[in-house]
Amino acid sequence: IGDITSKFTGSFEGLGHTINHLSINRSSSDNQGLFGVILGSTIKNVGLTSVTVSGKISVGGLIGYAIFPTPSVVQYTYVTGSISGTMHNVGGLVGNSSYMKLSNSYSTANVTGSSNVGGLVGQFVNGTISNSYAAGQVSGGSSIGGFAGVFNSVTATNTYATGQVTGT
């Protein structure tokens, strides 16, 4: 839902529902996830289970890329399964966020990529995160983290990661 030319700018209320077995196999395409590119959106109360998502750059289970300048709000969301990117900005929940308010969310997905790879968010710049965690295995090359691969100008409270991390 949404891409770089036609961003998702609305609200999505999942009402506590779960989407099971989402499969996206676009290893040569950027901005992959249930929501490809969002801008100033609100996404809440939805879970994704047993997902398999693959892409190139900015790949996440729920969101590929949350772009600047208007912040998006993501609350009460989760992802389980497997997320992979052939390049950078790969995360269990969000691949790349340049401005987001994220809370009460988690990922237990296993995540792989080359750089900027994180259990919850691959690259997170400018925003806030609270009451969230990552528990999946994370592997890749450089800038690899259990929670986030790159974390810059972000205020984080009550967040943690427990998954195994392997990187070069």
mmCIF file of C-alpha atoms in Angstrom:
data_model
loop_
_atom_site.group_PDB
_atom_site.id
_atom_site.type_symbol
_atom_site.label_atom_id
_atom_site.label_comp_id
_atom_site.label_asym_id
_atom_site.label_seq_id
_atom_site.Cartn_x
_atom_site.Cartn_y
_atom_site.Cartn_z
ATOM 1 C CA ILE A 1 0.000 0.000 0.000
ATOM 2 C CA GLY A 2 1.719 3.205 -1.148
ATOM 3 C CA ASP A 3 4.918 3.730 -3.088
ATOM 4 C CA ILE A 4 7.418 6.551 -3.620
ATOM 5 C CA THR A 5 5.192 8.363 -6.152
ATOM 6 C CA SER A 6 1.853 7.634 -4.464
ATOM 7 C CA LYS A 7 2.534 7.647 -0.714
ATOM 8 C CA PHE A 8 -0.018 6.376 1.795
ATOM 9 C CA THR A 9 -1.108 9.482 3.724
ATOM 10 C CA GLY A 10 -4.225 8.221 5.482
ATOM 11 C CA SER A 11 -5.119 6.352 8.638
ATOM 12 C CA PHE A 12 -5.296 2.593 9.055
ATOM 13 C CA GLU A 13 -7.117 1.216 12.099
ATOM 14 C CA GLY A 14 -6.628 -2.552 12.321
ATOM 15 C CA LEU A 15 -9.154 -2.995 15.149
ATOM 16 C CA GLY A 16 -6.901 -5.631 16.712
ATOM 17 C CA HIS A 17 -7.041 -7.918 13.677
ATOM 18 C CA THR A 18 -4.163 -10.066 12.441
ATOM 19 C CA ILE A 19 -2.934 -10.541 8.882
ATOM 20 C CA ASN A 20 -1.434 -14.013 8.540
ATOM 21 C CA HIS A 21 1.106 -15.260 5.956
ATOM 22 C CA LEU A 22 1.687 -11.989 4.089
ATOM 23 C CA SER A 23 4.186 -12.796 1.346
ATOM 24 C CA ILE A 24 6.068 -10.142 -0.645
ATOM 25 C CA ASN A 25 8.896 -11.358 -2.878
ATOM 26 C CA ARG A 26 10.399 -8.370 -4.704
ATOM 27 C CA SER A 27 14.130 -8.658 -4.068
ATOM 28 C CA SER A 28 14.969 -6.098 -6.764
ATOM 29 C CA SER A 29 12.446 -3.467 -5.565
ATOM 30 C CA ASP A 30 12.747 -0.789 -2.862
ATOM 31 C CA ASN A 31 10.227 0.202 -0.156
ATOM 32 C CA GLN A 32 8.663 -3.163 0.560
ATOM 33 C CA GLY A 33 6.235 -4.004 3.382
ATOM 34 C CA LEU A 34 2.482 -4.095 3.895
ATOM 35 C CA PHE A 35 2.804 -0.303 3.552
ATOM 36 C CA GLY A 36 5.528 0.547 1.030
ATOM 37 C CA VAL A 37 5.866 4.301 1.651
ATOM 38 C CA ILE A 38 3.944 6.385 4.192
ATOM 39 C CA LEU A 39 3.861 10.121 4.898
ATOM 40 C CA GLY A 40 2.051 11.623 7.873
ATOM 41 C CA SER A 41 0.019 8.440 8.349
ATOM 42 C CA THR A 42 -1.461 6.786 11.404
ATOM 43 C CA ILE A 43 -1.253 2.994 11.542
ATOM 44 C CA LYS A 44 -2.439 1.190 14.642
ATOM 45 C CA ASN A 45 -3.875 -1.941 16.228
ATOM 46 C CA VAL A 46 -2.755 -4.523 13.673
ATOM 47 C CA GLY A 47 -0.530 -7.587 13.787
ATOM 48 C CA LEU A 48 1.251 -9.440 10.996
ATOM 49 C CA THR A 49 2.089 -13.094 11.666
ATOM 50 C CA SER A 50 4.234 -15.585 9.763
ATOM 51 C CA VAL A 51 5.195 -13.006 7.136
ATOM 52 C CA THR A 52 7.847 -13.434 4.457
ATOM 53 C CA VAL A 53 8.920 -10.089 3.019
ATOM 54 C CA SER A 54 11.918 -9.563 0.737
ATOM 55 C CA GLY A 55 13.068 -6.478 -1.108
ATOM 56 C CA LYS A 56 16.137 -4.425 -1.958
ATOM 57 C CA ILE A 57 16.309 -1.143 0.066
ATOM 58 C CA SER A 58 13.949 -0.019 2.881
ATOM 59 C CA VAL A 59 12.244 -3.292 3.708
ATOM 60 C CA GLY A 60 10.070 -3.952 6.766
ATOM 61 C CA GLY A 61 7.228 -6.258 7.689
ATOM 62 C CA LEU A 62 4.744 -3.446 8.302
ATOM 63 C CA ILE A 63 6.380 -0.403 6.667
ATOM 64 C CA GLY A 64 9.134 -0.103 4.086
ATOM 65 C CA TYR A 65 9.767 3.645 4.347
ATOM 66 C CA ALA A 66 8.204 6.365 6.537
ATOM 67 C CA ILE A 67 9.310 9.639 4.982
ATOM 68 C CA PHE A 68 9.934 13.205 6.159
ATOM 69 C CA PRO A 69 8.667 15.978 6.703
ATOM 70 C CA THR A 70 5.318 15.031 8.291
ATOM 71 C CA PRO A 71 5.624 12.499 11.140
ATOM 72 C CA SER A 72 3.735 9.227 10.985
ATOM 73 C CA VAL A 73 2.268 7.609 14.099
ATOM 74 C CA VAL A 74 2.487 3.846 14.582
ATOM 75 C CA GLN A 75 0.938 2.244 17.672
ATOM 76 C CA TYR A 76 0.048 -1.239 18.916
ATOM 77 C CA THR A 77 1.532 -3.145 15.984
ATOM 78 C CA TYR A 78 3.627 -6.305 15.688
ATOM 79 C CA VAL A 79 5.333 -8.571 13.159
ATOM 80 C CA THR A 80 6.465 -12.210 13.262
ATOM 81 C CA GLY A 81 8.171 -14.149 10.467
ATOM 82 C CA SER A 82 11.100 -13.330 8.176
ATOM 83 C CA ILE A 83 12.248 -10.031 6.608
ATOM 84 C CA SER A 84 15.159 -9.709 4.182
ATOM 85 C CA GLY A 85 16.714 -7.007 2.044
ATOM 86 C CA THR A 86 19.496 -7.379 -0.488
ATOM 87 C CA MET A 87 20.935 -3.978 0.449
ATOM 88 C CA HIS A 88 20.297 -1.576 3.369
ATOM 89 C CA ASN A 89 17.603 -0.231 5.748
ATOM 90 C CA VAL A 90 15.963 -3.497 6.708
ATOM 91 C CA GLY A 91 13.914 -3.944 9.892
ATOM 92 C CA GLY A 92 11.427 -6.361 11.406
ATOM 93 C CA LEU A 93 8.673 -3.747 11.705
ATOM 94 C CA VAL A 94 10.004 -0.736 9.718
ATOM 95 C CA GLY A 95 12.812 -0.645 7.156
ATOM 96 C CA ASN A 96 13.546 3.079 7.114
ATOM 97 C CA SER A 97 12.017 5.930 9.090
ATOM 98 C CA SER A 98 13.040 9.535 8.619
ATOM 99 C CA TYR A 99 10.345 10.848 11.018
ATOM 100 C CA MET A 100 8.056 8.695 13.157
ATOM 101 C CA LYS A 101 6.359 8.401 16.537
ATOM 102 C CA LEU A 102 6.402 4.658 17.321
ATOM 103 C CA SER A 103 4.938 3.106 20.460
ATOM 104 C CA ASN A 104 3.671 -0.135 21.967
ATOM 105 C CA SER A 105 4.988 -2.262 19.108
ATOM 106 C CA TYR A 106 7.283 -5.244 18.642
ATOM 107 C CA SER A 107 8.872 -7.644 16.190
ATOM 108 C CA THR A 108 10.006 -11.226 16.668
ATOM 109 C CA ALA A 109 10.823 -11.564 12.961
ATOM 110 C CA ASN A 110 14.241 -12.774 11.827
ATOM 111 C CA VAL A 111 15.871 -9.989 9.806
ATOM 112 C CA THR A 112 18.743 -10.070 7.273
ATOM 113 C CA GLY A 113 20.342 -7.415 5.073
ATOM 114 C CA SER A 114 23.698 -5.928 4.118
ATOM 115 C CA SER A 115 23.765 -2.739 6.257
ATOM 116 C CA ASN A 116 21.503 -0.674 8.542
ATOM 117 C CA VAL A 117 19.711 -3.791 9.745
ATOM 118 C CA GLY A 118 17.709 -3.926 12.983
ATOM 119 C CA GLY A 119 15.325 -6.239 14.769
ATOM 120 C CA LEU A 120 12.635 -3.547 14.949
ATOM 121 C CA VAL A 121 13.824 -0.738 12.641
ATOM 122 C CA GLY A 122 16.651 -0.769 10.089
ATOM 123 C CA GLN A 123 17.308 2.973 10.109
ATOM 124 C CA PHE A 124 15.493 5.329 12.489
ATOM 125 C CA VAL A 125 16.260 9.060 12.215
ATOM 126 C CA ASN A 126 14.292 11.838 13.963
ATOM 127 C CA GLY A 127 11.440 10.714 16.133
ATOM 128 C CA THR A 128 10.365 8.973 19.288
ATOM 129 C CA ILE A 129 9.929 5.370 20.321
ATOM 130 C CA SER A 130 8.467 3.946 23.502
ATOM 131 C CA ASN A 131 7.261 0.686 25.030
ATOM 132 C CA SER A 132 8.600 -1.388 22.134
ATOM 133 C CA TYR A 133 10.981 -4.315 21.635
ATOM 134 C CA ALA A 134 12.598 -6.718 19.193
ATOM 135 C CA ALA A 135 13.280 -10.402 19.833
ATOM 136 C CA GLY A 136 14.204 -11.910 16.449
ATOM 137 C CA GLN A 137 17.615 -12.873 15.087
ATOM 138 C CA VAL A 138 19.393 -10.124 13.126
ATOM 139 C CA SER A 139 22.239 -10.679 10.660
ATOM 140 C CA GLY A 140 24.090 -8.675 8.050
ATOM 141 C CA GLY A 141 27.211 -6.692 7.264
ATOM 142 C CA SER A 142 27.667 -3.257 8.878
ATOM 143 C CA SER A 143 25.473 -1.153 11.178
ATOM 144 C CA ILE A 144 23.605 -4.123 12.612
ATOM 145 C CA GLY A 145 21.626 -3.999 15.861
ATOM 146 C CA GLY A 146 19.180 -6.084 17.829
ATOM 147 C CA PHE A 147 16.835 -3.107 18.031
ATOM 148 C CA ALA A 148 17.983 -0.764 15.227
ATOM 149 C CA GLY A 149 20.842 -0.682 12.744
ATOM 150 C CA VAL A 150 21.077 3.126 12.693
ATOM 151 C CA PHE A 151 19.543 5.241 15.464
ATOM 152 C CA ASN A 152 20.009 9.030 15.152
ATOM 153 C CA SER A 153 18.145 11.937 16.824
ATOM 154 C CA VAL A 154 15.611 9.561 18.386
ATOM 155 C CA THR A 155 14.226 9.700 21.912
ATOM 156 C CA ALA A 156 13.727 6.154 23.216
ATOM 157 C CA THR A 157 12.004 5.076 26.435
ATOM 158 C CA ASN A 158 11.253 1.594 27.743
ATOM 159 C CA THR A 159 12.663 -0.208 24.699
ATOM 160 C CA TYR A 160 14.867 -3.291 24.396
ATOM 161 C CA ALA A 161 16.094 -6.144 22.208
ATOM 162 C CA THR A 162 16.819 -9.774 23.092
ATOM 163 C CA GLY A 163 17.581 -11.458 19.744
ATOM 164 C CA GLN A 164 20.934 -12.810 18.589
ATOM 165 C CA VAL A 165 22.870 -10.344 16.405
ATOM 166 C CA THR A 166 25.516 -11.355 13.854
ATOM 167 C CA GLY A 167 27.359 -8.850 11.663
ATOM 168 C CA THR A 168 30.718 -8.112 10.112
#
